[in-house]
């Protein structure tokens, strides 16, 4: 795979950038399913060289796959790739894990063990093989119903980050889903919400809500049947279980007259918005194919959990969505906590295609209903009469700038050089440069017609950041030189003064 490493290094070298072209038929596969097509762009040039890379991993340390689109791959290399992909699949199938689970729950409590190193439920005949590993004993039924408490979260931000909902947010989402009358939840990358629904369904006879978990973390197949969990990559809409898993999802989305379906998704924040949007649209299309009559023209109800600063990108692909003020928090994330102030509060919000007026936020947490906007807002989000909207995005009270003709963050000030609001400590480096790809004004690289696709820039701003870093380094160097000269001058002056005193009669 050394040649592949050289290829990616070449693709990322120079002053060019990368843009996503998306999933294409016949794309080569890596252990994470079909690869996505990208293009290497250079400023001022209409075309760039296209290549395939892993859909789920943006860091080549996590997945080394790389192939130029026009590259001819030998049969020997294809065979080696297929063998490599197979060797990086789970050792057990989903069905085998289901059978293992059935045997595990029949064991007495004293013989129920979970290997923490292998992240696996252990049957007695496997103990010796894991004798040198750390394990948990006496695994209770309650623990089996909450696998996210047993499994170590995967915390790679760019691949399959598992920041798990705090109980507050998870309970709020479930209560909201029930109050809105939904009975089926397609849980895409939301294992904690799924397990809360599964747990309540197993304990309460009159609990009508059901859930299907789609997740790239195959470890959950140890705890759920094939009707409750599908091994799924949300970046390329790939079902690892093939047509059988695809059919499971399709059947789950088929709703009867007295049932309603909603999709709740919580993707890794470092993921590509365009790739995610493409997959979600395909899931929505699956739902629409099961609908009849008037519902054919509707969009599948959705809650997309994502940071507020991605609002423009999400609305670019889903214009019908709007952002709620509710702060989603996580158990295993140091910063994304509700109740903190300023920049320390959680930036994660709910984007939905449901009417904002029906999303009731808890008054005990300070949320209130704005009669003008017809939606619930945070306590610090005040209605701007000029903008005619509750404009705050981060929970703080924003201020209106008459020159910018919009509301801005309270820490921003209008810069006459840049002719816009920014932090007082910002660098005035605004230029009139147009599109990075073709050099023309009036559009950005993401919508450049030269790409023939709405691309997603992966390296926008890197050149500017490098320049800023270089300037800072030079400033530090200059400062260091000045300090050294100042010290030398001070020592020289002291010596000269002392010498003068010694020679004075």
CSV table of N, CA, C and O in Angstrom, one decimal, residues 280-320:
chain,number,residue,atom,x,y,z
A,280,UNK,N,-29.0,10.8,3.9
A,280,UNK,CA,-30.3,11.0,4.6
A,280,UNK,C,-31.4,11.2,3.5
A,280,UNK,O,-32.5,10.7,3.7
A,281,UNK,N,-31.0,11.8,2.4
A,281,UNK,CA,-32.0,11.9,1.3
A,281,UNK,C,-32.4,10.5,0.8
A,281,UNK,O,-33.5,10.3,0.4
A,282,UNK,N,-31.4,9.6,0.7
A,282,UNK,CA,-31.7,8.2,0.3
A,282,UNK,C,-32.6,7.5,1.3
A,282,UNK,O,-33.5,6.7,0.9
A,283,UNK,N,-32.4,7.7,2.6
A,283,UNK,CA,-33.3,7.1,3.6
A,283,UNK,C,-34.7,7.7,3.5
A,283,UNK,O,-35.7,7.0,3.6
A,284,UNK,N,-34.7,9.0,3.2
A,284,UNK,CA,-36.0,9.7,3.0
A,284,UNK,C,-36.7,9.1,1.8
A,284,UNK,O,-38.0,8.9,1.8
A,285,UNK,N,-36.0,8.8,0.8
A,285,UNK,CA,-36.6,8.3,-0.4
A,285,UNK,C,-37.1,6.9,-0.2
A,285,UNK,O,-38.1,6.5,-0.7
A,286,UNK,N,-36.4,6.1,0.7
A,286,UNK,CA,-36.9,4.7,1.0
A,286,UNK,C,-38.2,4.9,1.8
A,286,UNK,O,-39.2,4.1,1.5
A,287,UNK,N,-38.3,5.9,2.6
A,287,UNK,CA,-39.6,6.1,3.4
A,287,UNK,C,-40.7,6.5,2.4
A,287,UNK,O,-41.8,6.0,2.5
A,288,UNK,N,-40.4,7.4,1.5
A,288,UNK,CA,-41.4,7.9,0.5
A,288,UNK,C,-41.9,6.8,-0.4
A,288,UNK,O,-43.0,6.8,-0.8
A,289,UNK,N,-41.0,5.8,-0.7
A,289,UNK,CA,-41.4,4.7,-1.6
A,289,UNK,C,-42.5,3.8,-0.9
A,289,UNK,O,-43.2,3.1,-1.6
A,290,UNK,N,-42.5,3.8,0.4
A,290,UNK,CA,-43.5,3.0,1.2
A,290,UNK,C,-44.8,3.8,1.4
A,290,UNK,O,-45.7,3.2,1.9
A,291,UNK,N,-44.8,5.1,1.0
A,291,UNK,CA,-46.0,5.9,1.3
A,291,UNK,C,-46.9,5.9,0.1
A,291,UNK,O,-46.6,5.6,-1.0
A,292,UNK,N,-48.2,6.1,0.4
A,292,UNK,CA,-49.2,6.2,-0.6
A,292,UNK,C,-50.0,7.5,-0.5
A,292,UNK,O,-50.0,8.1,0.6
A,293,UNK,N,-50.7,7.9,-1.5
A,293,UNK,CA,-51.6,9.0,-1.5
A,293,UNK,C,-50.9,10.3,-1.2
A,293,UNK,O,-49.9,10.6,-1.8
A,294,UNK,N,-51.5,11.1,-0.3
A,294,UNK,CA,-51.0,12.5,-0.1
A,294,UNK,C,-49.6,12.5,0.5
A,294,UNK,O,-48.9,13.5,0.3
A,295,UNK,N,-49.2,11.5,1.2
A,295,UNK,CA,-47.9,11.5,1.8
A,295,UNK,C,-46.7,11.4,0.8
A,295,UNK,O,-45.6,11.6,1.2
A,296,UNK,N,-47.0,11.1,-0.4
A,296,UNK,CA,-46.0,11.0,-1.4
A,296,UNK,C,-45.2,12.3,-1.6
A,296,UNK,O,-44.1,12.4,-2.0
A,297,UNK,N,-45.9,13.5,-1.3
A,297,UNK,CA,-45.3,14.8,-1.5
A,297,UNK,C,-44.6,15.3,-0.3
A,297,UNK,O,-44.1,16.4,-0.2
A,298,UNK,N,-44.7,14.5,0.8
A,298,UNK,CA,-44.1,15.0,2.1
A,298,UNK,C,-42.7,14.5,2.3
A,298,UNK,O,-42.2,13.6,1.6
A,299,UNK,N,-42.0,15.1,3.2
A,299,UNK,CA,-40.6,14.7,3.6
A,299,UNK,C,-40.7,13.9,4.9
A,299,UNK,O,-41.5,14.2,5.8
A,300,UNK,N,-39.9,12.9,5.0
A,300,UNK,CA,-39.9,12.1,6.3
A,300,UNK,C,-39.5,13.0,7.4
A,300,UNK,O,-38.5,13.7,7.4
A,301,UNK,N,-40.3,13.1,8.5
A,301,UNK,CA,-39.9,13.9,9.7
A,301,UNK,C,-38.5,13.5,10.2
A,301,UNK,O,-38.2,12.3,10.3
A,302,UNK,N,-37.8,14.5,10.5
A,302,UNK,CA,-36.4,14.3,10.9
A,302,UNK,C,-35.9,15.2,12.0
A,302,UNK,O,-36.2,16.4,12.0
A,303,UNK,N,-35.1,14.7,12.9
A,303,UNK,CA,-34.3,15.5,13.8
A,303,UNK,C,-32.8,15.2,13.5
A,303,UNK,O,-32.3,14.1,13.7
A,304,UNK,N,-32.1,16.2,13.0
A,304,UNK,CA,-30.7,16.1,12.7
A,304,UNK,C,-30.0,16.9,13.8
A,304,UNK,O,-30.1,18.1,14.0
A,305,UNK,N,-29.2,16.2,14.7
A,305,UNK,CA,-28.5,16.8,15.8
A,305,UNK,C,-27.1,17.2,15.3
A,305,UNK,O,-26.3,16.3,14.9
A,306,UNK,N,-26.8,18.5,15.4
A,306,UNK,CA,-25.5,19.0,14.8
A,306,UNK,C,-25.2,20.4,15.4
A,306,UNK,O,-26.1,21.1,15.8
A,307,UNK,N,-23.9,20.8,15.4
A,307,UNK,CA,-23.6,22.1,15.9
A,307,UNK,C,-24.3,23.3,15.1
A,307,UNK,O,-24.4,23.1,13.9
A,308,UNK,N,-24.6,24.4,15.8
A,308,UNK,CA,-25.3,25.4,15.1
A,308,UNK,C,-24.5,26.1,14.0
A,308,UNK,O,-25.1,26.7,13.1
A,309,UNK,N,-23.2,26.1,14.1
A,309,UNK,CA,-22.4,26.7,13.1
A,309,UNK,C,-22.4,26.0,11.7
A,309,UNK,O,-21.8,26.5,10.8
A,310,UNK,N,-23.1,24.9,11.7
A,310,UNK,CA,-23.3,24.2,10.4
A,310,UNK,C,-24.6,24.5,9.8
A,310,UNK,O,-25.0,23.9,8.8
A,311,UNK,N,-25.3,25.5,10.4
A,311,UNK,CA,-26.7,25.8,9.9
A,311,UNK,C,-26.8,26.1,8.4
A,311,UNK,O,-27.6,25.5,7.7
A,312,UNK,N,-25.9,26.9,7.9
A,312,UNK,CA,-26.0,27.3,6.5
A,312,UNK,C,-25.8,26.1,5.6
A,312,UNK,O,-26.4,26.0,4.5
A,313,UNK,N,-24.9,25.2,6.0
A,313,UNK,CA,-24.6,24.0,5.2
A,313,UNK,C,-25.8,23.1,5.2
A,313,UNK,O,-26.1,22.5,4.1
A,314,UNK,N,-26.4,22.9,6.3
A,314,UNK,CA,-27.6,22.0,6.4
A,314,UNK,C,-28.7,22.5,5.6
A,314,UNK,O,-29.4,21.8,4.8
A,315,UNK,N,-29.0,23.8,5.7
A,315,UNK,CA,-30.1,24.5,5.0
A,315,UNK,C,-29.8,24.5,3.5
A,315,UNK,O,-30.7,24.5,2.7
A,316,UNK,N,-28.5,24.4,3.1
A,316,UNK,CA,-28.2,24.3,1.7
A,316,UNK,C,-28.8,23.1,1.0
A,316,UNK,O,-29.2,23.1,-0.1
A,317,UNK,N,-28.7,22.0,1.8
A,317,UNK,CA,-29.2,20.7,1.3
A,317,UNK,C,-30.7,20.4,1.7
A,317,UNK,O,-31.4,19.7,1.0
A,318,UNK,N,-31.1,21.0,2.8
A,318,UNK,CA,-32.5,20.8,3.3
A,318,UNK,C,-33.1,22.2,3.6
A,318,UNK,O,-33.2,22.6,4.8
A,319,UNK,N,-33.6,22.9,2.6
A,319,UNK,CA,-34.2,24.2,2.8
A,319,UNK,C,-35.4,24.2,3.7
A,319,UNK,O,-35.7,25.2,4.3
A,320,UNK,N,-36.0,23.1,3.9
A,320,UNK,CA,-37.2,23.0,4.7
A,320,UNK,C,-36.9,22.9,6.2
A,320,UNK,O,-37.8,23.0,7.0
